[in-house]
Amino acid sequence: LFALYQSVLADLLNKDLLIEQTLRRFEKYLLEVCGYGLLLDGEADSHEAIEADRLYFYHLEHGPGREKIAVDDIPVSGQTLLSFSADEALGPDQLQQTKRLMRAVLRHYLGDKPLASRALFEQQSS
């Protein structure tokens, strides 16, 4: 966890990296370290590989699927899931999708105690 934190702090100081991407990466790996890693490269039920050109719905505590089954399922493109899984650069739409996904997942696990990822950056900037 501390190595992850140190890596993120270094990334936040790198002006060539997008802040939003760095924060989403931190949140993803924080969940993984805590035992709540996200399934991003395969469908939850069928275990079929994610297809870049498909739309998926991320079911909390389950993973991505092709159909919406709950009100809180988060729509996300296959390309976003694959790029996020591989830590590749994300475009503006992908950043929005991962932000929605991570907010929902973190809210699910943390409840009313939100993760203040943005505050991490603001402290480093001052």
Short mmCIF file of C-alpha atoms in Angstrom, two decimals:
data_model
loop_
_atom_site.label_atom_id
_atom_site.label_comp_id
_atom_site.label_asym_id
_atom_site.label_seq_id
_atom_site.Cartn_x
_atom_site.Cartn_y
_atom_site.Cartn_z
CA LEU A 1 0.00 0.00 0.00
CA PHE A 2 2.81 2.42 0.86
CA ALA A 3 4.62 1.67 -2.41
CA LEU A 4 1.38 2.42 -4.26
CA TYR A 5 0.97 5.68 -2.35
CA GLN A 6 4.57 6.70 -3.13
CA SER A 7 4.09 5.88 -6.81
CA VAL A 8 0.91 7.95 -7.01
CA LEU A 9 2.54 10.92 -5.31
CA ALA A 10 5.35 10.81 -7.88
CA ASP A 11 2.82 10.54 -10.71
CA LEU A 12 0.88 13.53 -9.38
CA LEU A 13 4.04 15.62 -9.56
CA ASN A 14 4.62 14.57 -13.19
CA LYS A 15 2.99 17.34 -15.26
CA ASP A 16 2.82 15.04 -18.30
CA LEU A 17 0.31 12.71 -16.62
CA LEU A 18 -3.40 13.44 -16.28
CA ILE A 19 -4.50 13.93 -12.69
CA GLU A 20 -7.81 12.13 -13.24
CA GLN A 21 -6.08 9.09 -14.73
CA THR A 22 -3.61 8.96 -11.85
CA LEU A 23 -6.40 9.17 -9.28
CA ARG A 24 -8.45 6.42 -10.97
CA ARG A 25 -5.35 4.21 -11.10
CA PHE A 26 -4.74 4.81 -7.40
CA GLU A 27 -8.35 3.96 -6.55
CA LYS A 28 -8.23 0.79 -8.66
CA TYR A 29 -5.05 -0.47 -7.01
CA LEU A 30 -6.21 0.57 -3.54
CA LEU A 31 -9.27 -1.63 -3.98
CA GLU A 32 -7.04 -4.45 -5.20
CA VAL A 33 -4.70 -4.15 -2.21
CA CYS A 34 -7.72 -4.19 0.12
CA GLY A 35 -9.04 -7.39 -1.48
CA TYR A 36 -11.75 -5.77 -3.61
CA GLY A 37 -10.05 -5.87 -7.00
CA LEU A 38 -12.23 -5.18 -10.01
CA LEU A 39 -12.88 -7.64 -12.81
CA LEU A 40 -12.07 -5.59 -15.91
CA ASP A 41 -10.93 -7.99 -18.63
CA GLY A 42 -13.68 -10.63 -18.66
CA GLU A 43 -17.43 -10.93 -18.27
CA ALA A 44 -18.55 -11.85 -14.77
CA ASP A 45 -20.82 -14.75 -15.64
CA SER A 46 -19.52 -16.18 -18.89
CA HIS A 47 -15.83 -15.37 -18.29
CA GLU A 48 -15.63 -14.41 -21.96
CA ALA A 49 -13.06 -11.78 -22.83
CA ILE A 50 -14.28 -8.19 -22.89
CA GLU A 51 -14.84 -6.95 -26.44
CA ALA A 52 -13.66 -3.40 -27.10
CA ASP A 53 -16.63 -2.45 -29.29
CA ARG A 54 -19.38 -3.59 -26.86
CA LEU A 55 -21.23 -1.77 -24.09
CA TYR A 56 -21.18 -3.44 -20.69
CA PHE A 57 -22.87 -2.81 -17.38
CA TYR A 58 -20.69 -3.11 -14.31
CA HIS A 59 -22.55 -4.95 -11.55
CA LEU A 60 -21.16 -4.04 -8.14
CA GLU A 61 -19.54 -6.99 -6.34
CA HIS A 62 -19.89 -9.03 -9.51
CA GLY A 63 -18.26 -7.45 -12.55
CA PRO A 64 -19.15 -6.51 -16.11
CA GLY A 65 -22.01 -8.05 -18.02
CA ARG A 66 -23.84 -7.36 -21.26
CA GLU A 67 -27.21 -6.68 -19.63
CA LYS A 68 -28.30 -4.24 -16.97
CA ILE A 69 -29.69 -6.21 -14.05
CA ALA A 70 -29.75 -3.64 -11.23
CA VAL A 71 -30.53 0.05 -10.92
CA ASP A 72 -26.99 0.86 -9.80
CA ASP A 73 -25.22 -0.95 -12.69
CA ILE A 74 -22.73 1.39 -14.36
CA PRO A 75 -22.59 1.51 -18.17
CA VAL A 76 -19.03 1.34 -19.47
CA SER A 77 -17.56 0.57 -22.87
CA GLY A 78 -15.49 -2.52 -23.46
CA GLN A 79 -12.61 -0.36 -24.63
CA THR A 80 -12.69 1.58 -21.37
CA LEU A 81 -12.61 -1.63 -19.32
CA LEU A 82 -9.68 -2.98 -21.33
CA SER A 83 -7.71 0.27 -21.28
CA PHE A 84 -8.32 0.77 -17.56
CA SER A 85 -7.28 -2.82 -16.85
CA ALA A 86 -4.01 -2.34 -18.78
CA ASP A 87 -3.28 1.12 -17.28
CA GLU A 88 -3.35 2.63 -20.77
CA ALA A 89 -4.02 6.30 -21.43
CA LEU A 90 -7.74 7.07 -21.27
CA GLY A 91 -9.58 9.57 -23.44
CA PRO A 92 -12.07 12.12 -22.05
CA ASP A 93 -15.11 9.81 -22.37
CA GLN A 94 -13.18 6.92 -20.84
CA LEU A 95 -12.07 9.11 -17.94
CA GLN A 96 -15.72 10.01 -17.27
CA GLN A 97 -16.75 6.35 -17.39
CA THR A 98 -13.99 5.25 -15.02
CA LYS A 99 -14.80 8.13 -12.67
CA ARG A 100 -18.46 7.04 -12.48
CA LEU A 101 -17.41 3.42 -12.05
CA MET A 102 -14.91 4.13 -9.29
CA ARG A 103 -17.27 6.49 -7.44
CA ALA A 104 -19.96 3.81 -7.39
CA VAL A 105 -17.58 1.04 -6.35
CA LEU A 106 -15.95 3.14 -3.63
CA ARG A 107 -19.35 4.30 -2.34
CA HIS A 108 -20.43 0.67 -2.22
CA TYR A 109 -17.45 -0.38 -0.09
CA LEU A 110 -16.88 2.79 1.93
CA GLY A 111 -20.48 3.87 2.45
CA ASP A 112 -20.75 7.45 3.67
CA LYS A 113 -16.98 7.81 4.04
CA PRO A 114 -15.83 8.89 0.57
CA LEU A 115 -12.23 8.51 -0.53
CA ALA A 116 -10.84 12.01 -0.92
CA SER A 117 -8.52 11.30 -3.83
CA ARG A 118 -8.59 14.89 -5.02
CA ALA A 119 -7.47 16.08 -1.56
CA LEU A 120 -4.34 13.93 -1.97
CA PHE A 121 -3.36 15.98 -5.00
CA GLU A 122 -4.26 19.33 -3.45
CA GLN A 123 -2.02 18.63 -0.46
CA GLN A 124 0.88 17.80 -2.76
CA SER A 125 0.37 21.01 -4.76
CA SER A 126 0.53 23.33 -1.78
#
